[in-house]
Amino acid sequence: HMALMLIMLFLASVLIANSLYIVLKKNINKPIEELTSVAKKIGQGDFDIGINLSKPQEFADLANTFNKMASDIKNYIKHINTVVKEKERMESELSIARTIQYSALPHTFYPTMKEFEIFATMDSAKEVGGDFYDFFFINPKQFMFLVADVSGKGIPAALFMMTTKTLIKNLANENYSPDELINKINELMLLRNITINYQFSCTTRK
């Protein structure tokens, strides 16, 4: 009778142990293996992969976290790629703007002139800037040169520089004295700034 009881107890223990192993493998080992596999694929760059676990609840929550992490990484990489492309586009446009700005400056330094020598160059702190120079003959007996620096850097300063340079060249032949020329240009620039600010203010209010 004791031997039979021991055999039955042993068989029951084996059955319980086997059942427990099956339950653990299904509810713990298998989810862990799936999570490990997903983690490896995410590490290899596959962010479209997803995992669907409904139980146990702890592993379901962990699976949802994995899915969200993969989605967030994918969106972040997409955002980074967009930013990089936009930066490359801006750098290309700034390079073109720099070329245009430099082409607007004089590069012929009158090498055949015996009365004087002149030379100039410009190195902007950024791709484009507000530094500029110009020189030209107003008439056969009058030679004008100027060196200027617009306050600030970048595109706004470069646009202001081009506007000022054009005004100076257009008014230089009007027989103004240097101080009259500067005052006239200052008045015109002030008038343009007021007009631009007014138009911008009206547009903003609309």
Short mmCIF file of C-alpha atoms in Angstrom, two decimals:
data_model
loop_
_atom_site.label_atom_id
_atom_site.label_comp_id
_atom_site.label_asym_id
_atom_site.label_seq_id
_atom_site.Cartn_x
_atom_site.Cartn_y
_atom_site.Cartn_z
CA HIS A 1 0.00 0.00 0.00
CA MET A 2 2.84 2.41 0.87
CA ALA A 3 4.66 1.54 -2.36
CA LEU A 4 1.52 2.30 -4.37
CA MET A 5 1.07 5.63 -2.58
CA LEU A 6 4.68 6.58 -3.31
CA ILE A 7 4.30 5.69 -6.99
CA MET A 8 1.11 7.73 -7.26
CA LEU A 9 2.76 10.65 -5.43
CA PHE A 10 5.73 10.49 -7.81
CA LEU A 11 3.50 10.40 -10.89
CA ALA A 12 1.46 13.32 -9.52
CA SER A 13 4.66 15.31 -8.93
CA VAL A 14 5.86 14.61 -12.46
CA LEU A 15 2.47 15.62 -13.86
CA ILE A 16 2.41 18.83 -11.83
CA ALA A 17 5.99 19.66 -12.78
CA ASN A 18 5.26 19.02 -16.47
CA SER A 19 2.09 21.11 -16.36
CA LEU A 20 3.96 23.91 -14.60
CA TYR A 21 6.71 23.76 -17.22
CA ILE A 22 4.17 23.99 -20.06
CA VAL A 23 2.41 26.94 -18.39
CA LEU A 24 5.68 28.77 -17.73
CA LYS A 25 6.94 28.14 -21.25
CA LYS A 26 3.72 29.44 -22.76
CA ASN A 27 3.23 32.46 -20.51
CA ILE A 28 6.82 33.46 -19.72
CA ASN A 29 9.45 31.82 -21.92
CA LYS A 30 7.61 32.34 -25.21
CA PRO A 31 6.84 36.04 -24.61
CA ILE A 32 10.44 36.59 -23.52
CA GLU A 33 11.68 34.92 -26.71
CA GLU A 34 9.35 37.06 -28.83
CA LEU A 35 10.43 40.25 -27.06
CA THR A 36 14.09 39.29 -27.48
CA SER A 37 13.58 38.64 -31.19
CA VAL A 38 11.81 42.00 -31.65
CA ALA A 39 14.56 43.81 -29.75
CA LYS A 40 17.21 42.29 -32.04
CA LYS A 41 15.31 43.31 -35.18
CA ILE A 42 14.84 46.85 -33.85
CA GLY A 43 18.57 46.97 -33.15
CA GLN A 44 19.18 45.94 -36.79
CA GLY A 45 17.04 48.84 -38.06
CA ASP A 46 13.70 47.14 -38.64
CA PHE A 47 11.31 49.65 -37.08
CA ASP A 48 8.19 48.38 -38.88
CA ILE A 49 8.12 45.21 -36.81
CA GLY A 50 5.46 44.88 -34.14
CA ILE A 51 4.60 42.45 -31.39
CA ASN A 52 1.14 41.55 -30.14
CA LEU A 53 0.91 40.07 -26.65
CA SER A 54 -2.33 40.08 -24.68
CA LYS A 55 -1.23 38.16 -21.61
CA PRO A 56 0.18 38.09 -19.10
CA GLN A 57 -0.50 41.77 -18.52
CA GLU A 58 3.09 42.65 -17.60
CA PHE A 59 4.38 41.27 -20.91
CA ALA A 60 1.52 42.92 -22.82
CA ASP A 61 2.53 46.27 -21.34
CA LEU A 62 6.17 45.60 -22.21
CA ALA A 63 5.17 44.66 -25.80
CA ASN A 64 3.25 47.93 -26.15
CA THR A 65 6.32 49.79 -24.91
CA PHE A 66 8.46 48.03 -27.54
CA ASN A 67 5.98 48.93 -30.27
CA LYS A 68 5.88 52.58 -29.19
CA MET A 69 9.67 52.72 -28.98
CA ALA A 70 10.01 51.36 -32.52
CA SER A 71 7.44 53.84 -33.82
CA ASP A 72 9.10 56.77 -32.02
CA ILE A 73 12.53 55.84 -33.37
CA LYS A 74 11.13 55.54 -36.90
CA ASN A 75 9.46 58.97 -36.67
CA TYR A 76 12.60 60.50 -35.16
CA ILE A 77 14.78 59.15 -38.00
CA LYS A 78 12.28 60.49 -40.53
CA HIS A 79 12.40 63.89 -38.82
CA ILE A 80 16.21 63.86 -38.79
CA ASN A 81 16.28 63.03 -42.51
CA THR A 82 13.90 65.92 -43.21
CA VAL A 83 16.04 68.30 -41.15
CA VAL A 84 19.22 67.15 -42.92
CA LYS A 85 17.64 67.63 -46.37
CA GLU A 86 16.39 71.08 -45.37
CA LYS A 87 19.83 72.01 -44.06
CA GLU A 88 21.46 70.83 -47.29
CA ARG A 89 18.95 72.88 -49.30
CA MET A 90 19.63 75.99 -47.21
CA GLU A 91 23.39 75.50 -47.51
CA SER A 92 23.02 75.21 -51.28
CA GLU A 93 20.92 78.38 -51.44
CA LEU A 94 23.37 80.25 -49.19
CA SER A 95 26.23 79.14 -51.41
CA ILE A 96 24.41 80.54 -54.43
CA ALA A 97 23.66 83.76 -52.50
CA ARG A 98 27.35 84.05 -51.59
CA THR A 99 28.31 83.68 -55.25
CA ILE A 100 25.78 86.35 -56.27
CA GLN A 101 26.99 88.70 -53.54
CA TYR A 102 30.62 88.33 -54.53
CA SER A 103 29.79 88.79 -58.20
CA ALA A 104 28.19 92.14 -57.32
CA LEU A 105 31.50 93.44 -55.96
CA PRO A 106 34.10 94.93 -58.31
CA HIS A 107 36.97 92.63 -59.23
CA THR A 108 38.76 94.75 -61.82
CA PHE A 109 41.40 96.81 -60.02
CA TYR A 110 42.48 99.08 -62.90
CA PRO A 111 45.83 97.40 -63.53
CA THR A 112 46.69 99.89 -66.30
CA MET A 113 46.32 102.96 -64.10
CA LYS A 114 49.63 104.69 -63.38
CA GLU A 115 48.26 107.31 -60.98
CA PHE A 116 47.19 104.91 -58.24
CA GLU A 117 46.80 101.27 -57.24
CA ILE A 118 43.75 99.80 -55.58
CA PHE A 119 42.88 96.36 -54.29
CA ALA A 120 40.06 94.95 -52.16
CA THR A 121 38.72 91.65 -50.90
CA MET A 122 35.92 90.55 -48.59
CA ASP A 123 35.71 87.58 -46.20
CA SER A 124 32.30 87.24 -44.54
CA ALA A 125 31.97 85.79 -41.06
CA LYS A 126 29.06 83.71 -42.42
CA GLU A 127 28.11 82.48 -45.87
CA VAL A 128 26.77 85.95 -46.67
CA GLY A 129 27.13 89.15 -44.72
CA GLY A 130 26.86 92.92 -44.67
CA ASP A 131 30.46 93.91 -45.40
CA PHE A 132 30.97 95.47 -48.81
CA TYR A 133 33.17 97.74 -50.85
CA ASP A 134 32.90 99.51 -54.16
CA PHE A 135 34.96 101.84 -56.36
CA PHE A 136 34.36 103.45 -59.71
CA PHE A 137 34.96 106.61 -61.71
CA ILE A 138 32.20 109.18 -61.37
CA ASN A 139 33.77 111.07 -64.25
CA PRO A 140 37.26 111.09 -65.83
CA LYS A 141 38.58 113.25 -63.00
CA GLN A 142 36.68 111.91 -59.98
CA PHE A 143 37.16 108.46 -58.53
CA MET A 144 34.88 107.20 -55.76
CA PHE A 145 35.58 104.38 -53.37
CA LEU A 146 33.74 103.21 -50.28
CA VAL A 147 34.05 100.58 -47.57
CA ALA A 148 31.05 99.82 -45.38
CA ASP A 149 29.70 97.34 -42.87
CA VAL A 150 26.02 96.68 -42.27
CA SER A 151 25.18 95.97 -38.65
CA GLY A 152 24.36 92.29 -38.29
CA LYS A 153 25.12 89.19 -40.34
CA GLY A 154 23.41 86.76 -42.66
CA ILE A 155 20.74 87.24 -45.33
CA PRO A 156 19.12 90.45 -43.90
CA ALA A 157 22.49 92.21 -43.75
CA ALA A 158 23.36 91.04 -47.27
CA LEU A 159 20.07 92.36 -48.69
CA PHE A 160 20.54 95.68 -46.90
CA MET A 161 24.08 95.84 -48.28
CA MET A 162 22.92 95.26 -51.86
CA THR A 163 20.21 97.93 -51.53
CA THR A 164 22.63 100.48 -50.09
CA LYS A 165 25.30 99.72 -52.69
CA THR A 166 22.79 100.19 -55.52
CA LEU A 167 21.56 103.50 -54.10
CA ILE A 168 25.10 104.82 -53.76
CA LYS A 169 25.99 103.92 -57.32
CA ASN A 170 22.76 105.43 -58.70
CA LEU A 171 23.20 108.71 -56.80
CA ALA A 172 26.95 109.07 -57.22
CA ASN A 173 26.51 110.83 -60.58
CA GLU A 174 24.13 113.47 -59.22
CA ASN A 175 26.95 115.88 -58.28
CA TYR A 176 26.31 115.53 -54.56
CA SER A 177 29.09 116.33 -52.14
CA PRO A 178 30.10 113.38 -49.91
CA ASP A 179 28.05 114.61 -46.96
CA GLU A 180 25.05 115.40 -49.18
CA LEU A 181 25.31 111.96 -50.75
CA ILE A 182 25.35 110.22 -47.36
CA ASN A 183 22.38 112.28 -46.12
CA LYS A 184 20.39 111.56 -49.28
CA ILE A 185 21.04 107.82 -49.06
CA ASN A 186 20.16 107.85 -45.38
CA GLU A 187 16.83 109.56 -46.15
CA LEU A 188 16.00 107.06 -48.88
CA MET A 189 16.92 104.06 -46.72
CA LEU A 190 14.84 105.43 -43.86
CA LEU A 191 11.87 105.97 -46.17
CA ARG A 192 12.17 102.43 -47.56
CA ASN A 193 12.41 100.92 -44.08
CA ILE A 194 9.34 102.81 -42.93
CA THR A 195 7.42 101.66 -46.02
CA ILE A 196 8.51 98.03 -45.60
CA ASN A 197 7.65 98.02 -41.88
CA TYR A 198 4.25 99.57 -42.60
CA GLN A 199 3.46 97.02 -45.31
CA PHE A 200 4.58 94.18 -43.03
CA SER A 201 2.45 95.56 -40.19
CA CYS A 202 -0.62 95.78 -42.45
CA THR A 203 -0.06 92.24 -43.75
CA THR A 204 0.28 90.93 -40.20
CA ARG A 205 -2.95 92.58 -39.08
CA LYS A 206 -4.82 91.13 -42.06
#
